[in-house]
Amino acid sequence: MTGITFAHIGQLRTAQVILGEGKPVLMLHGWGANIDLMLPLAQRLAPLGYCLYIPDLPGFGQTEKSPVGWSVHDYVRWVLAYLDAHALEHVDLFGHSFGGRLSLVLGADHPRRIHRIALANSAGVRAQSSSTASLRLKTYHTALNSLQVIGLQAQASRLRDWYRERYASPDYKAASGTLRETFVKVVNEDLLPYAARVQCSTLLLWGDRDEDTPLWQGQLLEKTIPDAGLVVYEGAGHYSYLERLPEATRVIDYFFRQD
């Protein structure tokens, strides 16, 4: 890892990379990711006059996880503590996927701390559920509750394990302990009401082949955030900013330089 250091933020040992000199930019990675996936963009931005602050978020990379499950708002409080620890009163913000969730709340609730926001394939819009999936989930909960009520705990446990293995997302399966509890809290919160209150200018970067946060979510965020613009990269997926790294660097640099 290039230039990794450690700090204690909110009592959690936190891995970070601080790169470059100039205008401060905080970079927040996605769920299941870490500093590594921020570095390619940071290394291109640093020579352009930016100081990039890139932490591993709690529970990811080399940063400790919380002993209890966190919500989006717990992570936001941690990010604010990170800014305070580095005496950063006002930053530009880049967030990818899960980092975008945090960015939406920061932009809505803490506008004095954030100058401009660039989001790549941001999470935060609740996925549309098909009628089949909704019926399946309702049937599962009914069966699970019935087994528990009549005292068949072993059967209820087997049903729970089967359902999770069959229908849970890869991110849910990959998480464990308090991080799994965190995942459930995070994905079930619709952040569109926060997006509607974001006060700073926001740049949205998206791939039209993103299957994790589909393009319609980016289009909805563009309509919801009061001052937002959307750039779509044809043929790119969920990591559009990496797949179109030179183009993304140019547009982010231009955007961050605007007063």
XYZ file of C-alpha atoms in Angstrom:
259
model
C 0.000 0.000 0.000
C 1.392 3.404 -1.000
C 2.001 5.710 1.965
C -0.437 4.050 4.351
C -0.643 5.489 7.858
C -2.908 4.853 10.835
C -4.947 7.112 13.091
C -7.535 6.543 15.815
C -10.898 7.937 14.731
C -13.833 7.411 17.066
C -11.785 4.821 18.977
C -11.273 2.768 15.807
C -7.797 2.186 14.396
C -8.126 3.656 10.927
C -6.002 3.048 7.852
C -5.568 5.992 5.512
C -3.564 7.396 2.652
C -3.012 11.152 2.338
C -1.707 12.055 -1.088
C -0.663 15.337 -2.713
C -0.810 18.984 -1.718
C -3.458 21.603 -2.348
C -7.232 21.692 -2.258
C -8.519 19.059 0.217
C -10.650 16.237 -1.182
C -12.149 13.436 0.896
C -12.600 10.129 -0.963
C -15.094 7.527 0.308
C -14.999 4.032 -1.178
C -17.834 1.590 -1.763
C -19.141 -1.346 0.250
C -16.651 -4.208 0.413
C -13.928 -2.038 -1.122
C -10.997 -0.154 0.374
C -8.319 2.453 -0.310
C -6.968 0.450 -3.263
C -9.950 1.304 -5.460
C -9.622 5.028 -4.732
C -5.900 5.245 -5.445
C -5.970 5.201 -9.276
C -8.143 8.325 -9.319
C -6.281 9.942 -6.418
C -2.922 9.436 -8.109
C -4.177 11.279 -11.175
C -5.747 14.117 -9.186
C -2.829 14.727 -6.810
C -0.503 16.338 -9.415
C -3.326 18.708 -10.391
C -3.223 20.525 -7.044
C -5.269 18.407 -4.659
C -4.609 16.820 -1.288
C -6.540 13.548 -1.216
C -7.640 12.068 2.115
C -8.521 8.406 1.607
C -9.563 6.347 4.654
C -10.575 2.725 4.796
C -14.102 2.990 6.181
C -14.806 1.069 9.429
C -15.108 -2.644 8.775
C -13.233 -2.536 5.474
C -9.620 -2.743 4.424
C -7.358 -2.317 7.440
C -9.742 -0.215 9.563
C -11.338 -1.857 12.572
C -15.065 -2.527 12.522
C -17.488 -1.257 15.109
C -18.416 -3.692 17.885
C -22.098 -3.064 17.042
C -23.988 -2.751 13.771
C -23.909 0.740 12.296
C -26.400 2.755 10.284
C -25.543 5.233 7.536
C -25.751 7.970 10.160
C -23.205 6.260 12.394
C -20.804 6.216 9.453
C -21.528 9.898 8.776
C -20.652 10.763 12.376
C -17.423 8.828 11.953
C -16.597 10.732 8.743
C -17.154 14.032 10.553
C -14.805 12.839 13.305
C -12.257 12.006 10.607
C -12.529 15.522 9.179
C -12.175 17.024 12.644
C -9.117 14.897 13.389
C -7.427 16.405 10.329
C -8.720 19.957 10.974
C -10.625 19.890 7.686
C -13.419 22.433 7.934
C -14.404 22.433 4.253
C -13.677 19.776 1.622
C -14.660 18.586 -1.796
C -16.040 15.072 -1.670
C -15.798 12.052 -3.960
C -17.944 9.037 -3.133
C -18.433 5.732 -4.913
C -21.422 3.451 -4.292
C -21.707 3.094 -0.480
C -19.493 6.173 -0.168
C -22.197 7.940 -2.137
C -24.764 7.083 0.537
C -22.639 8.852 3.104
C -22.079 11.763 0.735
C -25.808 12.356 0.291
C -26.334 12.633 4.052
C -23.252 14.823 4.452
C -24.423 17.130 1.669
C -27.886 17.413 3.186
C -27.109 17.673 6.902
C -23.625 19.232 6.919
C -23.471 21.654 3.975
C -20.923 23.901 5.702
C -18.379 21.082 5.620
C -18.805 20.164 1.942
C -17.988 22.403 -1.025
C -18.794 20.164 -3.997
C -19.730 16.495 -4.339
C -18.762 14.111 -7.125
C -20.545 10.763 -6.976
C -19.755 7.690 -9.055
C -22.495 5.066 -9.322
C -23.869 6.133 -5.960
C -26.039 3.948 -3.786
C -28.872 5.468 -1.792
C -31.905 4.889 -4.022
C -33.945 1.932 -2.869
C -34.077 -0.800 -5.493
C -37.404 -1.565 -7.095
C -38.820 -4.881 -5.922
C -40.834 -7.073 -8.283
C -44.243 -8.375 -7.229
C -42.809 -11.910 -7.266
C -39.962 -10.960 -4.917
C -42.336 -9.109 -2.583
C -44.689 -12.099 -2.401
C -41.774 -14.462 -1.811
C -40.468 -12.324 1.063
C -43.933 -12.047 2.629
C -44.425 -15.826 2.397
C -41.007 -16.414 3.965
C -41.709 -14.128 6.923
C -45.118 -15.749 7.477
C -43.618 -19.247 7.493
C -40.710 -18.191 9.706
C -42.991 -16.538 12.260
C -45.310 -19.555 12.310
C -42.429 -21.936 13.055
C -41.177 -19.693 15.846
C -44.616 -19.286 17.425
C -45.149 -23.051 17.711
C -41.657 -23.554 19.115
C -39.968 -25.215 16.128
C -36.769 -23.201 16.469
C -34.538 -25.697 14.673
C -36.818 -25.742 11.627
C -37.024 -21.939 11.704
C -33.229 -21.737 11.762
C -32.935 -24.107 8.776
C -35.536 -22.095 6.855
C -33.653 -18.867 7.629
C -30.348 -20.339 6.473
C -31.884 -21.738 3.286
C -33.577 -18.458 2.390
C -30.431 -16.423 2.942
C -28.318 -18.824 0.907
C -30.850 -18.878 -1.920
C -31.885 -15.215 -2.130
C -29.471 -13.008 -0.172
C -27.158 -10.689 -2.095
C -23.435 -11.479 -2.468
C -22.606 -8.481 -0.242
C -24.843 -9.825 2.512
C -23.314 -13.306 2.273
C -19.787 -11.900 2.326
C -20.463 -9.857 5.479
C -20.320 -11.418 8.914
C -21.011 -10.451 12.510
C -21.758 -6.800 13.114
C -20.934 -5.957 9.476
C -23.875 -8.102 8.327
C -26.108 -6.237 10.780
C -24.723 -2.996 9.367
C -25.476 -4.098 5.800
C -29.130 -4.753 6.640
C -29.483 -1.323 8.255
C -27.751 0.446 5.387
C -29.531 -1.063 2.385
C -32.989 -0.628 3.884
C -32.761 3.159 4.126
C -33.992 5.215 1.177
C -31.871 8.365 0.982
C -33.865 10.235 -1.674
C -35.233 12.632 0.986
C -31.616 13.525 1.790
C -30.758 13.884 -1.882
C -33.537 16.458 -2.172
C -31.844 18.537 0.545
C -28.275 18.446 -0.793
C -27.285 22.094 -1.039
C -23.976 21.937 -2.896
C -23.400 21.346 -6.603
C -23.221 17.638 -7.382
C -21.632 15.776 -10.274
C -22.930 12.273 -11.020
C -20.814 9.787 -12.985
C -22.494 6.565 -14.129
C -22.020 3.555 -16.346
C -24.990 2.598 -18.472
C -24.274 -1.099 -17.835
C -24.188 -0.834 -14.046
C -26.110 -3.784 -12.596
C -25.544 -2.900 -8.924
C -26.861 0.666 -9.017
C -28.625 0.819 -12.400
C -28.622 3.977 -14.498
C -32.239 4.797 -13.628
C -31.041 5.439 -10.075
C -28.516 7.991 -11.308
C -31.190 9.642 -13.448
C -33.493 9.817 -10.433
C -30.742 11.370 -8.305
C -30.121 13.957 -11.014
C -33.803 14.936 -10.889
C -33.914 14.932 -7.083
C -30.714 16.788 -6.123
C -31.411 20.517 -6.618
C -28.135 21.296 -8.449
C -26.896 18.154 -10.187
C -25.566 17.023 -13.541
C -25.180 13.483 -14.849
C -22.365 12.133 -17.042
C -23.036 8.679 -18.512
C -20.243 6.452 -19.816
C -21.454 4.009 -22.453
C -20.371 0.446 -21.878
C -19.137 1.093 -18.330
C -20.404 -0.714 -15.256
C -20.459 -0.109 -11.521
C -16.866 1.173 -11.437
C -17.334 3.667 -14.234
C -14.771 6.099 -12.820
C -12.078 3.401 -13.094
C -13.229 2.118 -16.482
C -13.106 5.674 -17.857
C -10.305 6.943 -15.634
C -8.786 9.655 -17.903
C -12.214 11.097 -18.750
C -13.421 10.907 -15.141
C -10.276 12.663 -13.913
C -10.750 15.527 -16.349
C -14.401 16.125 -15.543
C -13.880 15.845 -11.769
C -10.921 18.241 -11.916
C -12.942 20.759 -13.943
C -15.905 20.413 -11.581
C -13.877 20.838 -8.391
C -12.173 23.970 -9.747
C -15.463 25.841 -10.136
C -16.212 28.472 -7.466
